[in-house]
Every structure is written in C-alpha cells, then in structure tokens.
Amino acid sequence: MLNLDRFPRAALCHRPTPLEPMPRLSEHLGGPSLWIKRDDCTGLATGGNKTRKLEFLVGEALEQGADMLVTQGAVQSNHVRQTAAAACRAGLGCHALLEHRVPDAGEDYDSSGNVFLDQLFGASMEYRGPGLDMNAEAEQAAERLRADGHRPYFIPGGGSNPVGALGYADCARELVEESRLDRIDWIVMATGSTGTQAGLLAGLHAMDAQMPVLGVSVRQQAEAQIDAVHGLALGTCEKLGVDPLPRERVLVDDTKVGPGYGIPAESTLEAIELAARLEGLLLDPVYSGKGFAGLVDRVRQGAFAADDTVVFLHTGGAAALFAYRDALAPITGPGD
Ligand SMILES: *Cc1c(COP(=O)(O)O)cnc(C)c1O
C-alpha cells in the first residue's frame, strides 16, 4: 500500500506528467516500443525531476515554519535552479552553495544556463572549490543563518533524502496506473544523487509492482551507486512503512559516465542528437543525455524483447544546454 496523503506537500508540479511514444526512435533502432515519461515537463522553471521531490521538501519546510531553503549543487545544478524557483513560489528565501565540480568548464558554464536562472530567482549564492563534503558545507551555512535569526530548512544535494524521494514514490504510482492501460516492461533513467531511482523503487515495492528500473550512472561506478541508491531506498521504505527493498532490485549501468560528472562523453552527444533530430526532444549533457545513451546502447545490444514496452524517464536538464555550447559544438556546428 502506498499512502502519501499523510505527508505535507506543496503543489509545485504538473501531474501526471505526459507519457508519450517515441515512434521514430523505435523505428530507427529497430527495437522494442520506446516511450518517454515527460518529467522534463513538471512545469516549474523549465521543469525536471527535482520538482516532484520539492513538493514534499517544501511541504515539510512550510510545516516547520521555515523562512528560507538552503541547498547545494554544482554550478550548473538543475536542483538548485528548481529549488530557487520553488522558494519563490512558496514565498521563502533561497541560499545555495555552488561547487566548482567540473574542471575547465568555460565562461558559459559559469554564467549561463542554470546559474543565470538562479540569479533571476534572486537566490543568494556562495561558491566552493571541488571535492568538499558539500552537504556538510551547506549545513554549516544553514547554522550560520540560524545564528543570524533566520529559520533555514536544509535540503541535501539533489533533494535526495527520504522526504524528497517520496516525490518519486508518487511517480511510481503514476507509472503503475499508466501500465494498467499499456503494460510497462522496463523503466530507464539517469541516476546521480539517487533520490529518483530510490523513490521509484520504494514506491513500486510498496505497491508490489515488479517493474525493473535501470539507473544509468552519471558519475560513479555501479557498485558504489547501487549501495547509495539502496541505502536511500531503505530509508524511503521505512518512511513509507513498508518492508525493506531487496538490494537485487537496484540495477545500475555505469558504462555511460565517460570522463566524469558534468563532462559529456561521445555517447552523450550522440544521444542528444538522436533525441533532438528524431523526436524533437531536448536532453542535457550532464544527466538525461547519459541516461538516454544507456537506453540506446541496451536496445542495440538486444537487451529488450521485441514486444517489450520500455519507458525512458526524462528527468529534464535542458536549461544546462546553453552552458555547454562549446562541448556541444560537434553536433551543433561551431556557430559564428
Ligand atoms: C538531478 C538530476 C538527475 C538525477 O536524479 P537523482 O535523483 O539525483 O539521481 C537526472 N537528470 C537530471 C536532469 C537531473 O537534474
């Protein structure tokens, strides 16, 4: 049983998100029936997966009487952008710590895309060098703000804790309803800070739905990512009051990371190009492009049955495209 009504929630998200076929991609790959769950269309400030998590996080912040949200992410964090927008919607302040996580990323990376939108939403920001424990840094910043008389609500990177993951338990509910009309055999998506995959798995588990969920890692090796997803899924199961999720349910493909977090691989660029030119879809170079590359690769390897229905969960991220103009030049051309 999945009951989310007992958790405080702020209405931020267009729900349910559309589930659409990708007929031209399916035909091009000669593969199974490929569909896309449009969580890039969650409706908040160009959309993305953090919106679902923020419904529960902001709900709890308001219940606790917070006056501001404090969080962290990379300079081009989609999570920070959606948190800054959610804060505006809820009448809260937003303070973000941004990590220079991607080396030599260039001028657009530091000033355009998501960070530009953070400024538009009036978030205050501080920067950190790479490699620190950013959640610890952000919690310290929250303590400083508390000492100054604010009432901060701390949100970990990616909104990935059991409260945020409830947003993806709710997405699991949508997918289970949708699969009653048309069976869903596989769900594939990008996995980073883990809340999306952990919440989906916990929600499916709560409903006794056995749909396999493949996370395509954007930053670390499979074993470490499986541990991280499973750890958060256990915390989410506990919050939901259901039995622990068996570790075997966590499936991760780590072959699409490429040179590292925030650096697109050749397969990322190919995926972005395929999605754009065959389906008019915008993927991003950090997350959904890598996730989609994992999907394309599996189809090419014949990993799905011909009559399978495979759903790619589009987690958003297109706002970062403008920050990656140089990296995308191989597919867009040099411009002028
Ligand atoms: C954050 C993010 C992800 C990864 O989701 P997690 O819950 O952090 O694993 C995937 N795609 C996009 C576009 C994101 O911003």
Tab-separated table of N, CA and C and ligand atoms in Angstrom, residues 48-50 53 78-79 82 158 160 190-197 218 225 284 287-288 315-318, ligand 1:
chain	number	residue	atom	x	y	z
A	48	GLY	N	11.769	19.408	-14.679
A	48	GLY	CA	12.806	18.471	-14.250
A	48	GLY	C	12.387	17.699	-13.013
A	49	ASN	N	13.202	16.687	-12.695
A	49	ASN	CA	12.804	15.733	-11.661
A	49	ASN	C	12.822	16.303	-10.255
A	50	LYS	N	13.568	17.394	-10.006
A	50	LYS	CA	13.635	17.899	-8.636
A	50	LYS	C	12.304	18.489	-8.186
A	53	LYS	N	10.331	16.102	-5.989
A	53	LYS	CA	10.922	15.980	-4.648
A	53	LYS	C	10.605	17.225	-3.822
A	78	ASN	N	20.657	21.605	-11.821
A	78	ASN	CA	19.222	21.735	-12.093
A	78	ASN	C	18.435	21.772	-10.789
A	79	HIS	N	18.968	21.067	-9.799
A	79	HIS	CA	18.306	21.025	-8.486
A	79	HIS	C	18.279	22.407	-7.839
A	82	GLN	N	15.676	24.595	-9.615
A	82	GLN	CA	14.283	24.302	-9.255
A	82	GLN	C	13.989	24.677	-7.799
A	158	GLY	N	20.561	17.551	-4.656
A	158	GLY	CA	19.624	16.754	-5.452
A	158	GLY	C	18.292	16.515	-4.767
A	160	SER	N	17.873	14.671	-2.365
A	160	SER	CA	17.839	13.214	-2.193
A	160	SER	C	17.954	12.804	-0.737
A	190	ALA	N	18.499	8.311	-15.894
A	190	ALA	CA	19.797	8.695	-15.331
A	190	ALA	C	19.720	8.651	-13.808
A	191	THR	N	20.829	8.258	-13.172
A	191	THR	CA	20.877	8.300	-11.709
A	191	THR	C	22.130	9.032	-11.242
A	192	GLY	N	21.910	9.988	-10.309
A	192	GLY	CA	23.021	10.786	-9.776
A	192	GLY	C	23.001	10.758	-8.261
A	193	SER	N	22.290	11.713	-7.669
A	193	SER	CA	22.230	11.780	-6.199
A	193	SER	C	21.281	10.732	-5.626
A	194	THR	N	20.651	9.943	-6.447
A	194	THR	CA	19.933	8.689	-6.154
A	194	THR	C	18.449	8.791	-5.776
A	195	GLY	N	17.960	9.986	-5.452
A	195	GLY	CA	16.584	10.087	-4.948
A	195	GLY	C	15.540	9.618	-5.940
A	196	THR	N	15.801	9.817	-7.232
A	196	THR	CA	14.814	9.450	-8.241
A	196	THR	C	14.660	7.933	-8.306
A	197	GLN	N	15.762	7.231	-8.479
A	197	GLN	CA	15.681	5.770	-8.583
A	197	GLN	C	15.232	5.156	-7.252
A	218	VAL	N	25.639	8.650	-13.777
A	218	VAL	CA	26.266	9.807	-14.420
A	218	VAL	C	27.580	10.177	-13.753
A	225	GLN	N	27.200	3.142	-6.714
A	225	GLN	CA	25.892	3.742	-6.977
A	225	GLN	C	24.768	2.833	-6.460
A	284	ASP	N	19.967	16.712	-21.874
A	284	ASP	CA	21.039	17.571	-21.367
A	284	ASP	C	22.352	16.802	-21.307
A	287	TYR	N	23.048	14.713	-17.404
A	287	TYR	CA	22.212	13.622	-16.866
A	287	TYR	C	21.434	12.885	-17.963
A	288	SER	N	20.410	13.549	-18.512
A	288	SER	CA	19.480	12.799	-19.367
A	288	SER	C	20.156	12.315	-20.649
A	315	THR	N	14.276	13.184	-17.058
A	315	THR	CA	14.404	13.915	-15.804
A	315	THR	C	14.702	15.399	-16.003
A	316	GLY	N	14.755	15.863	-17.257
A	316	GLY	CA	14.910	17.305	-17.507
A	316	GLY	C	16.347	17.705	-17.794
A	317	GLY	N	16.671	18.957	-17.487
A	317	GLY	CA	18.049	19.426	-17.588
A	317	GLY	C	18.373	20.309	-18.772
A	318	ALA	N	17.368	20.566	-19.636
A	318	ALA	CA	17.672	21.310	-20.867
A	318	ALA	C	18.216	22.712	-20.594
B	1	LIG	C1	19.337	15.552	-10.622
B	1	LIG	C2	19.081	15.051	-11.988
B	1	LIG	C3	19.079	13.676	-12.274
B	1	LIG	C4	19.453	12.634	-11.283
B	1	LIG	O1	18.452	12.409	-10.329
B	1	LIG	P1	18.895	11.920	-8.888
B	1	LIG	O2	17.639	11.852	-8.123
B	1	LIG	O3	19.843	12.977	-8.397
B	1	LIG	O4	19.579	10.617	-9.025
B	1	LIG	C5	18.773	13.270	-13.546
B	1	LIG	N1	18.507	14.168	-14.518
B	1	LIG	C6	18.519	15.480	-14.292
B	1	LIG	C7	18.254	16.390	-15.421
B	1	LIG	C8	18.799	15.978	-13.021
B	1	LIG	O5	18.818	17.298	-12.811
